[in-house]
Structure formats: structure tokens, C-alpha cells
CSV table of C-alpha atoms and ligand atoms in Angstrom, one decimal:
chain,number,residue,atom,x,y,z
A,1,MET,CA,-4.3,3.5,-5.0
A,2,ASP,CA,-6.2,6.6,-3.8
A,3,TYR,CA,-5.4,7.5,-0.2
A,4,ILE,CA,-6.0,10.3,2.4
A,5,ASP,CA,-3.3,11.6,4.6
A,6,PRO,CA,-5.1,12.6,7.8
A,7,HIS,CA,-2.2,14.5,9.4
A,8,LEU,CA,0.1,16.4,7.2
A,9,HIS,CA,1.6,19.9,7.8
A,10,MET,CA,1.7,21.3,4.3
A,11,VAL,CA,2.7,24.8,5.5
A,12,SER,CA,6.1,23.4,6.0
A,13,ARG,CA,6.2,21.8,2.5
A,14,THR,CA,6.9,23.0,-1.0
A,15,THR,CA,4.5,23.1,-3.9
A,16,ASP,CA,6.6,20.3,-5.5
A,17,ASP,CA,5.6,18.1,-2.6
A,18,TYR,CA,1.9,18.7,-3.5
A,19,GLU,CA,2.7,17.5,-7.0
A,20,THR,CA,4.5,14.4,-5.8
A,21,LEU,CA,1.6,13.6,-3.4
A,22,ALA,CA,-0.9,13.9,-6.2
A,23,ARG,CA,1.1,11.6,-8.4
A,24,MET,CA,1.3,9.0,-5.7
A,25,GLY,CA,-2.5,8.9,-5.2
A,26,CYS,CA,-3.1,11.4,-2.4
A,27,VAL,CA,-6.7,12.8,-2.9
A,28,ALA,CA,-7.2,14.6,0.4
A,29,ILE,CA,-5.1,15.9,3.3
A,30,SER,CA,-6.1,17.1,6.8
A,31,GLU,CA,-3.7,19.6,8.3
A,32,PRO,CA,-3.8,20.2,12.1
A,33,ALA,CA,-2.6,23.5,13.4
A,34,PHE,CA,0.8,23.0,15.1
A,35,TRP,CA,4.1,24.6,16.1
A,36,ALA,CA,5.8,26.8,13.5
A,37,GLY,CA,9.3,25.9,14.4
A,38,PHE,CA,9.5,28.9,16.7
A,39,ASP,CA,7.2,30.3,19.4
A,40,ARG,CA,4.8,33.0,18.0
A,41,GLY,CA,4.6,36.3,19.8
A,42,SER,CA,1.0,37.3,19.6
A,43,VAL,CA,-2.6,36.3,18.8
A,44,GLU,CA,-2.4,38.2,15.5
A,45,SER,CA,0.3,35.8,14.4
A,46,PHE,CA,-2.1,32.9,14.9
A,47,ARG,CA,-4.9,34.8,13.1
A,48,ASP,CA,-2.7,35.0,10.0
A,49,TYR,CA,-1.7,31.3,10.4
A,50,PHE,CA,-5.4,30.3,10.6
A,51,ARG,CA,-6.0,32.4,7.4
A,52,GLN,CA,-3.2,30.5,5.7
A,53,LEU,CA,-4.8,27.2,6.8
A,54,THR,CA,-8.3,28.1,5.8
A,55,ASP,CA,-7.7,30.1,2.7
A,56,PHE,CA,-4.3,29.8,1.1
A,57,GLU,CA,-3.4,26.1,1.6
A,58,PRO,CA,-6.8,24.8,0.2
A,59,LYS,CA,-6.1,26.8,-3.0
A,60,ARG,CA,-2.5,25.5,-3.3
A,61,ALA,CA,-3.7,21.9,-2.8
A,62,ALA,CA,-6.6,22.4,-5.3
A,63,GLN,CA,-4.1,23.1,-8.1
A,64,TYR,CA,-3.1,19.5,-7.8
A,65,GLY,CA,-6.6,18.1,-7.3
A,66,ILE,CA,-6.0,17.5,-3.6
A,67,ALA,CA,-8.8,18.4,-1.1
A,68,HIS,CA,-7.4,20.3,1.9
A,69,TYR,CA,-9.0,20.2,5.4
A,70,THR,CA,-7.7,21.7,8.6
A,71,TRP,CA,-8.0,21.7,12.4
A,72,LEU,CA,-7.4,24.8,14.6
A,73,CYS,CA,-5.8,25.3,18.0
A,74,ILE,CA,-2.7,26.6,19.8
A,75,ASN,CA,-0.4,23.5,20.0
A,76,ALA,CA,0.9,22.0,23.3
A,77,LYS,CA,4.4,23.4,22.9
A,78,GLU,CA,3.1,27.0,22.9
A,79,ALA,CA,0.3,26.2,25.4
A,80,GLU,CA,2.9,26.7,28.1
A,81,ASN,CA,2.1,30.4,27.6
A,82,VAL,CA,-1.3,30.4,29.2
A,83,SER,CA,-2.4,34.0,28.6
A,84,LEU,CA,-1.5,33.8,24.9
A,85,SER,CA,-3.3,30.4,24.6
A,86,ARG,CA,-6.5,31.9,26.1
A,87,GLU,CA,-6.4,34.8,23.5
A,88,VAL,CA,-6.0,32.2,20.7
A,89,ILE,CA,-8.8,30.0,22.0
A,90,ALA,CA,-11.1,33.1,22.2
A,91,MET,CA,-10.3,33.9,18.6
A,92,ILE,CA,-10.8,30.4,17.1
A,93,PRO,CA,-14.6,30.6,16.7
A,94,GLU,CA,-14.1,33.3,14.0
A,95,PHE,CA,-12.8,30.5,11.8
A,96,LEU,CA,-15.0,27.5,12.8
A,97,GLU,CA,-17.5,28.2,10.0
A,98,CYS,CA,-14.7,28.1,7.3
A,99,LYS,CA,-15.6,25.4,4.8
A,100,ASN,CA,-12.4,23.3,5.3
A,101,VAL,CA,-12.4,23.2,9.1
A,102,LEU,CA,-12.9,19.7,10.5
A,103,GLY,CA,-12.5,20.6,14.2
A,104,ILE,CA,-10.1,21.4,17.0
A,105,GLY,CA,-6.5,20.1,16.8
A,106,GLU,CA,-3.9,19.0,17.2
A,107,ILE,CA,-4.3,19.6,20.9
A,108,GLY,CA,-2.5,17.5,23.5
A,109,LEU,CA,0.5,17.5,25.7
A,110,ASN,CA,4.2,18.0,25.0
A,111,LYS,CA,6.2,17.8,28.3
A,112,ASN,CA,3.1,16.8,30.3
A,113,THR,CA,3.0,20.0,32.4
A,114,ARG,CA,0.2,21.6,34.4
A,115,ASN,CA,-0.1,24.5,32.0
A,116,GLU,CA,-0.4,22.2,29.0
A,117,ALA,CA,-3.1,20.2,30.8
A,118,THR,CA,-5.0,23.4,31.7
A,119,ILE,CA,-5.0,24.6,28.1
A,120,PHE,CA,-5.9,21.1,26.8
A,121,LEU,CA,-9.0,21.1,28.9
A,122,GLU,CA,-10.0,24.6,27.7
A,123,HIS,CA,-9.6,23.4,24.1
A,124,VAL,CA,-11.8,20.4,24.8
A,125,ASP,CA,-14.4,22.7,26.3
A,126,LEU,CA,-14.3,24.9,23.2
A,127,ALA,CA,-14.8,21.8,21.0
A,128,VAL,CA,-17.7,20.5,23.0
A,129,LYS,CA,-19.4,23.9,23.1
A,130,HIS,CA,-19.1,24.2,19.3
A,131,LYS,CA,-19.8,20.5,18.6
A,132,GLN,CA,-16.4,20.1,16.9
A,133,GLN,CA,-14.4,16.9,16.4
A,134,ILE,CA,-11.1,16.7,18.1
A,135,LEU,CA,-7.6,15.7,16.8
A,136,ILE,CA,-5.1,14.8,19.6
A,137,HIS,CA,-1.3,15.1,19.6
A,138,THR,CA,0.4,12.7,22.0
A,139,PRO,CA,4.0,13.6,23.1
A,140,HIS,CA,7.0,11.8,21.8
A,141,LEU,CA,9.7,9.5,23.1
A,142,GLU,CA,10.0,9.2,26.9
A,143,ASP,CA,6.9,11.5,27.4
A,144,LYS,CA,4.5,9.6,25.2
A,145,TYR,CA,3.3,6.9,27.5
A,146,GLN,CA,2.7,9.2,30.5
A,147,GLY,CA,1.2,12.0,28.3
A,148,THR,CA,-1.1,9.6,26.4
A,149,ARG,CA,-2.5,8.2,29.7
A,150,MET,CA,-3.0,11.8,31.0
A,151,ILE,CA,-4.8,12.8,27.9
A,152,LEU,CA,-7.1,9.8,28.0
A,153,ASP,CA,-7.8,10.5,31.7
A,154,MET,CA,-8.9,14.0,30.8
A,155,LEU,CA,-11.1,12.9,27.8
A,156,MET,CA,-12.7,10.0,29.7
A,157,GLY,CA,-13.3,12.2,32.7
A,158,ASP,CA,-15.6,14.4,30.6
A,159,SER,CA,-18.9,12.7,30.0
A,160,ARG,CA,-19.8,15.2,27.2
A,161,ILE,CA,-17.1,13.7,24.9
A,162,ASP,CA,-18.2,11.4,22.1
A,163,ARG,CA,-15.2,9.2,21.7
A,164,SER,CA,-16.1,8.2,18.1
A,165,ARG,CA,-15.4,11.9,17.2
A,166,VAL,CA,-11.9,12.0,18.7
A,167,LEU,CA,-8.7,10.9,16.8
A,168,VAL,CA,-5.6,10.3,19.0
A,169,ASP,CA,-2.5,10.5,16.9
A,170,HIS,CA,1.1,9.3,17.1
A,171,VAL,CA,0.2,6.0,18.8
A,172,GLU,CA,2.9,3.4,19.1
A,173,GLU,CA,3.2,-0.1,20.5
A,174,HIS,CA,2.8,0.9,24.1
A,175,THR,CA,-0.1,3.3,23.7
A,176,ILE,CA,-2.3,2.0,20.9
A,177,GLU,CA,-4.2,-0.5,23.0
A,178,HIS,CA,-5.3,2.2,25.6
A,179,VAL,CA,-6.6,4.4,22.8
A,180,LEU,CA,-8.5,1.7,20.8
A,181,GLU,CA,-10.0,-0.2,23.7
A,182,ASN,CA,-11.5,3.0,25.1
A,183,GLY,CA,-13.4,3.6,21.9
A,184,PHE,CA,-11.2,6.4,20.3
A,185,TRP,CA,-9.8,6.5,16.8
A,186,ALA,CA,-6.0,6.0,16.6
A,187,GLY,CA,-3.5,7.4,14.1
A,188,MET,CA,0.0,6.0,13.6
A,189,THR,CA,2.6,8.6,12.5
A,190,LEU,CA,5.2,7.3,10.1
A,191,TYR,CA,8.5,9.1,10.8
A,192,PRO,CA,12.0,8.3,9.9
A,193,VAL,CA,13.6,8.7,13.3
A,194,SER,CA,11.6,9.5,16.4
A,195,LYS,CA,8.2,7.9,15.7
A,196,CYS,CA,7.0,4.8,13.8
A,197,THR,CA,8.3,3.1,10.7
A,198,PRO,CA,5.9,1.7,8.0
A,199,GLN,CA,7.0,-1.8,9.1
A,200,ARG,CA,6.0,-1.2,12.7
A,201,ALA,CA,2.7,0.4,11.5
A,202,ALA,CA,2.0,-2.7,9.5
A,203,ASP,CA,2.7,-4.8,12.6
A,204,MET,CA,0.2,-2.9,14.5
A,205,ILE,CA,-2.4,-3.2,11.8
A,206,GLU,CA,-1.8,-7.0,11.8
A,207,ARG,CA,-2.0,-7.1,15.6
A,208,TYR,CA,-5.1,-4.9,16.2
A,209,GLY,CA,-7.0,-5.0,12.9
A,210,PRO,CA,-8.1,-2.1,10.8
A,211,GLU,CA,-11.0,-0.9,13.0
A,212,ARG,CA,-10.7,2.8,13.9
A,213,LEU,CA,-7.0,2.8,12.9
A,214,MET,CA,-5.3,5.0,10.3
A,215,ALA,CA,-1.8,6.2,9.4
A,216,ASN,CA,-0.3,9.6,8.6
A,217,SER,CA,3.0,11.1,7.6
A,218,ALA,CA,3.1,14.3,9.8
A,219,GLY,CA,5.3,15.9,7.1
A,220,ASP,CA,6.4,18.7,9.5
A,221,TRP,CA,9.5,20.8,10.0
A,222,GLY,CA,11.5,17.9,11.3
A,223,PRO,CA,13.1,15.2,9.2
A,224,SER,CA,9.9,13.6,7.9
A,225,LYS,CA,8.7,12.1,4.7
A,226,PRO,CA,5.3,13.4,3.3
A,227,THR,CA,5.0,10.4,1.0
A,228,ALA,CA,5.2,7.8,3.9
A,229,ILE,CA,1.7,6.5,3.3
A,230,PRO,CA,2.7,5.0,-0.1
A,231,ASP,CA,5.6,3.3,1.8
A,232,LEU,CA,3.0,1.7,4.2
A,233,ILE,CA,0.9,0.6,1.3
A,234,MET,CA,3.9,-1.0,-0.3
A,235,GLU,CA,4.8,-2.8,2.9
A,236,LEU,CA,1.3,-4.2,3.4
A,237,LYS,CA,1.2,-5.3,-0.3
A,238,LYS,CA,4.6,-7.0,0.2
A,239,ARG,CA,3.2,-8.9,3.1
A,240,GLY,CA,0.3,-10.2,1.1
A,241,HIS,CA,-2.5,-8.2,2.6
A,242,SER,CA,-5.7,-7.6,0.6
A,243,ARG,CA,-6.5,-4.5,-1.3
A,244,GLU,CA,-9.6,-4.2,0.9
A,245,LEU,CA,-7.6,-4.1,4.1
A,246,ILE,CA,-5.1,-1.5,2.8
A,247,GLN,CA,-7.9,0.7,1.3
A,248,ARG,CA,-9.8,0.6,4.6
A,249,VAL,CA,-6.8,1.9,6.6
A,250,VAL,CA,-5.5,4.5,4.1
A,251,TYR,CA,-8.8,5.7,2.6
A,252,GLU,CA,-12.1,4.5,4.1
A,253,ASN,CA,-11.2,5.0,7.7
A,254,PRO,CA,-10.1,8.7,7.4
A,255,LYS,CA,-13.2,9.3,5.2
A,256,THR,CA,-15.5,7.7,7.8
A,257,PHE,CA,-14.0,9.7,10.6
A,258,PHE,CA,-13.9,13.0,8.7
A,259,SER,CA,-17.5,12.5,7.5
A,260,GLN,CA,-18.6,13.3,11.1
A,261,SER,CA,-17.6,16.9,10.5
A,262,LYS,CA,-20.0,19.2,8.5
A,263,PRO,CA,-17.5,20.4,5.9
A,264,PHE,CA,-16.5,16.9,4.7
A,265,PRO,CA,-18.5,15.6,1.7
A,266,HIS,CA,-20.9,12.8,3.0
B,1,MET,CA,-12.4,-6.0,19.5
B,2,SER,CA,-10.2,-8.8,18.2
B,3,THR,CA,-7.0,-7.3,19.5
B,4,LYS,CA,-5.4,-10.7,19.9
B,5,GLN,CA,-6.3,-12.0,16.4
B,6,PRO,CA,-3.2,-12.3,14.3
B,7,MET,CA,-3.7,-11.1,10.8
B,8,ALA,CA,-0.2,-11.8,9.5
B,9,GLU,CA,-0.3,-13.5,6.1
B,10,ARG,CA,3.3,-14.7,6.3
B,11,SER,CA,4.7,-17.6,8.2
B,12,ALA,CA,7.6,-17.2,10.6
B,13,THR,CA,9.9,-18.9,8.1
B,14,GLN,CA,8.9,-16.5,5.5
B,15,ILE,CA,9.4,-13.5,7.8
B,16,VAL,CA,13.0,-14.7,8.6
B,17,ALA,CA,13.7,-15.1,4.9
B,18,ASP,CA,12.3,-11.7,4.1
B,19,GLU,CA,13.9,-9.8,6.9
B,20,PHE,CA,17.2,-11.5,7.7
B,21,MET,CA,19.3,-8.9,5.9
B,22,ILE,CA,17.5,-6.0,7.5
B,23,ALA,CA,17.7,-7.4,11.0
B,24,ARG,CA,21.3,-8.5,10.5
B,25,ALA,CA,22.2,-4.9,9.5
B,26,LYS,CA,20.5,-3.5,12.6
B,27,ILE,CA,22.4,-5.9,14.9
B,28,VAL,CA,25.8,-4.9,13.3
B,29,GLU,CA,24.8,-1.2,13.7
B,30,LEU,CA,24.1,-1.8,17.4
B,31,ALA,CA,27.3,-3.8,17.9
B,32,ALA,CA,29.4,-1.1,16.2
B,33,THR,CA,27.8,1.6,18.4
B,34,LEU,CA,28.7,-0.4,21.6
B,35,ASP,CA,32.3,-0.8,20.2
B,36,ARG,CA,32.5,2.9,19.6
B,37,ILE,CA,31.5,3.7,23.2
B,38,GLU,CA,34.0,1.1,24.4
B,39,ARG,CA,36.9,2.6,22.5
B,40,ALA,CA,36.2,6.2,23.5
B,41,SER,CA,37.6,8.0,26.5
B,42,GLY,CA,35.5,8.6,29.5
B,43,ASN,CA,33.2,6.3,31.6
B,44,VAL,CA,29.5,5.7,31.1
B,45,ASP,CA,28.9,3.4,34.1
B,46,ASP,CA,26.7,6.1,35.7
B,47,SER,CA,24.9,7.1,32.5
B,48,LYS,CA,21.2,6.5,32.8
B,49,ASN,CA,20.9,6.3,29.0
B,50,MET,CA,23.6,3.7,28.8
B,51,GLN,CA,21.8,1.6,31.4
B,52,LEU,CA,18.6,1.9,29.4
B,53,LEU,CA,20.3,0.7,26.3
B,54,VAL,CA,21.7,-2.3,28.1
B,55,GLN,CA,18.3,-3.2,29.7
B,56,GLY,CA,16.7,-2.7,26.2
B,57,ILE,CA,19.2,-5.2,24.7
B,58,HIS,CA,18.3,-7.7,27.5
B,59,ILE,CA,14.7,-7.5,26.5
B,60,LEU,CA,15.6,-8.4,22.9
B,61,ILE,CA,17.1,-11.7,24.0
B,62,ASP,CA,14.8,-12.8,26.9
B,63,ASP,CA,12.1,-15.4,26.4
B,64,GLN,CA,9.1,-13.0,26.8
B,65,VAL,CA,6.8,-11.7,24.2
B,66,GLU,CA,5.8,-8.1,23.2
B,67,LYS,CA,9.4,-6.9,22.9
B,68,ALA,CA,8.7,-3.7,21.1
B,69,LYS,CA,6.1,-2.6,23.7
B,70,ARG,CA,8.4,-3.6,26.6
B,71,VAL,CA,11.3,-1.6,25.1
B,72,GLN,CA,9.0,1.4,24.7
B,73,LEU,CA,7.8,1.2,28.3
B,74,LEU,CA,11.4,0.8,29.5
B,75,MET,CA,12.3,4.1,27.8
B,76,SER,CA,9.2,5.9,29.1
B,77,ARG,CA,8.5,8.1,32.1
B,78,ASP,CA,6.1,6.6,34.7
B,79,TYR,CA,2.4,7.4,34.7
B,80,ASP,CA,0.8,8.2,38.0
B,81,PRO,CA,-3.0,7.7,38.0
B,82,GLU,CA,-3.2,10.4,40.7
B,83,TRP,CA,-1.6,13.0,38.5
B,84,GLN,CA,-4.7,15.2,38.4
B,85,ASN,CA,-4.8,15.5,42.2
B,86,ILE,CA,-1.0,16.1,42.3
B,87,MET,CA,-1.2,18.9,39.8
B,88,SER,CA,-4.5,20.1,41.1
B,89,ILE,CA,-6.2,19.9,37.7
B,90,SER,CA,-9.9,20.1,38.0
B,91,LYS,CA,-11.9,17.5,36.1
B,92,LYS,CA,-14.3,19.2,33.7
B,93,GLY,CA,-17.8,18.4,32.6
B,94,GLY,CA,-17.7,15.0,34.4
C,1,ZN,ZN1,1.4,17.2,13.8
């Protein structure tokens, strides 16, 4: 079955992973900018990273017939450094016209600090001014609930935000309802240890229905599995769900959401 | 939005049949972890994490619904709706 992985960090993956993804039916990927496993020292480091995301990765993906899209920002972990964050935010517009850029992301909170919230709001302002879609990172483990509520407060406090153009990722059982009932899109991240399993993601699909809901694998520097979406497809099939329902979550929904950005084929 | 509409195709009987071995293995894992703590030297009576584990286990066997969500909330930091005032974060564009 063809599918789209809407949140996959291919810079931390090998070319063999691209081949495996292609064999499993992955036709498109969106790769939000994130933490590199270490804190970067200067704005130039981010400029090179954005070149990698907008130039090199799309070519690597194309070799396997996979379309590669991306989102730009300085992630929440490094946003603790406010002056560096402001330099990066000022530089992002240089890349907004690149033909695989879908918007600003993944912005969000990490430890739910004042500095993170300040830089989050400055990213939101950048997105609004440039009419960009937004992809949100919500914190993990004990910080998730508090951080998700804080993020939603900031988004809902800004009347300029079109909620149908915002995807809130890494939702789990205790945060999904807040995201969906306020009109945002929600992404479930399938992760072996600290996030959500394919089984629990299938439970949330059964519980809340497929509207504005998608799943991703993250595939980052941590222990993660870039082929987690096929695991979810298998789990849903095993439970007897229809092909239409599965296709809606793993293909149609990401396509509908991404189509609101200029570079995505309509 | 039909948030309360169950979409499960399987009956409860079917789910127990399908998932008995998986759930059984998880219970044994948890039991063995508690045994390991018990056998080890030192005392965890004051450990916040140990208290959370015990409270989480109580949620599993109580008669209330939404167990996964309640375990998640148990293991979460509190949210204060006044956080923006407390941190003096200005509300933008509102
Ligand atoms: Zn990510």
C-alpha cells in the first residue's frame, strides 16, 4: 500500500533506509528541522543544515522514487539559546521559496521554559507573516501534557492562526483530544520506547476516527524505526479495518494537509 | 466530531484471544521488575518514581475506564492555565 510518512528525519538515516522505505510503499516523506544530536554553535551551521534539507536530501530520496519535503526552524531544545534562535529565524526566509519547503517546523517546547515559549511565539509570527503552514513538536514523557496545553494556549491566543494549517505531532492518549477538538491536525509518533506503539495508535484511530489524524515514525537519532508506518498498517489490517480507513490515515490525510502548502502537488 | 464512536471491529472476546499472550508477557515483566527491586539492597520507600509505579499499577486494576490516559496523566507534570502570566509571556496577535 502506498503511504506517506509526514515526520521522518532522514538526515539521521542511511541510504539503505531509503531503499527499504521505497520497497515498503513509502512514496513521500516530510522532514521537519530538528536537533542534530548536539547543540550547534552558529547560524552558519543551520544555514548548511537547511541546504542539506532543501537540496541534498530531496536528491537522495529521488533516487528511490520518494518525494522529499521539509520544514524549517530552530528546534525547541536549541531555542533555549535565544540570541542564536533569533539569528536563525532571521535567516529562514532565504529558504522559504525552495521547492520542497512546506512550512515552519518542528517548533514547540522541550522542557516548557520561558525561553522556549518566547522563541515558539517568534516562529509562529514568522509563519503567519509568510503565510506558512506550521508543524508542532510536543514534548515527551512527563513534560508532554503540560507542554501541549501551553502550545495550544499560544496558538489559540493568536487570532491570525488558521488551525487547519497546523499539525500537532507526538500526540498520545492524554493530549489527542485537546488537539483534535480545537480544530488542529494531530500526528501520532510510533516509537519503540518513549512514545506510542502501533497498537496504541490503532486504538486512538478506533477511538477518535480518522479525521485530521495521521501517523509518523520520527526516525531520528534515538532508537526509532523508520518503517513503523507499515507496522501500523499491519496492525489495522489484523484488526479487520477497511482499506479505505487505513489509506485515509497513512496517505490521504497527509496529502490533504500538505496540499495546503504551495510546493505540494495539488 | 464522533470522538465517542467506537470503531473497533473486534469483540472483547476476540481481543482477549488475540492479545492474551502479549498482555501475559507484560504482566510477567512487570512482576519480575518488582521482584528485582525487592531483592536488591537499599530502600525505595521515598522514591517518587516508585510511588508513581505503584499508583500506576492501582489504575490498571481499578474499576474505572480510560486507563491509558489516566496512567499518562499520573506520570505528567501539572498544567497551570495561568502559566503565561506567571512566566510573563505576552500573548501575540490576539
Ligand atoms: Zn521530529
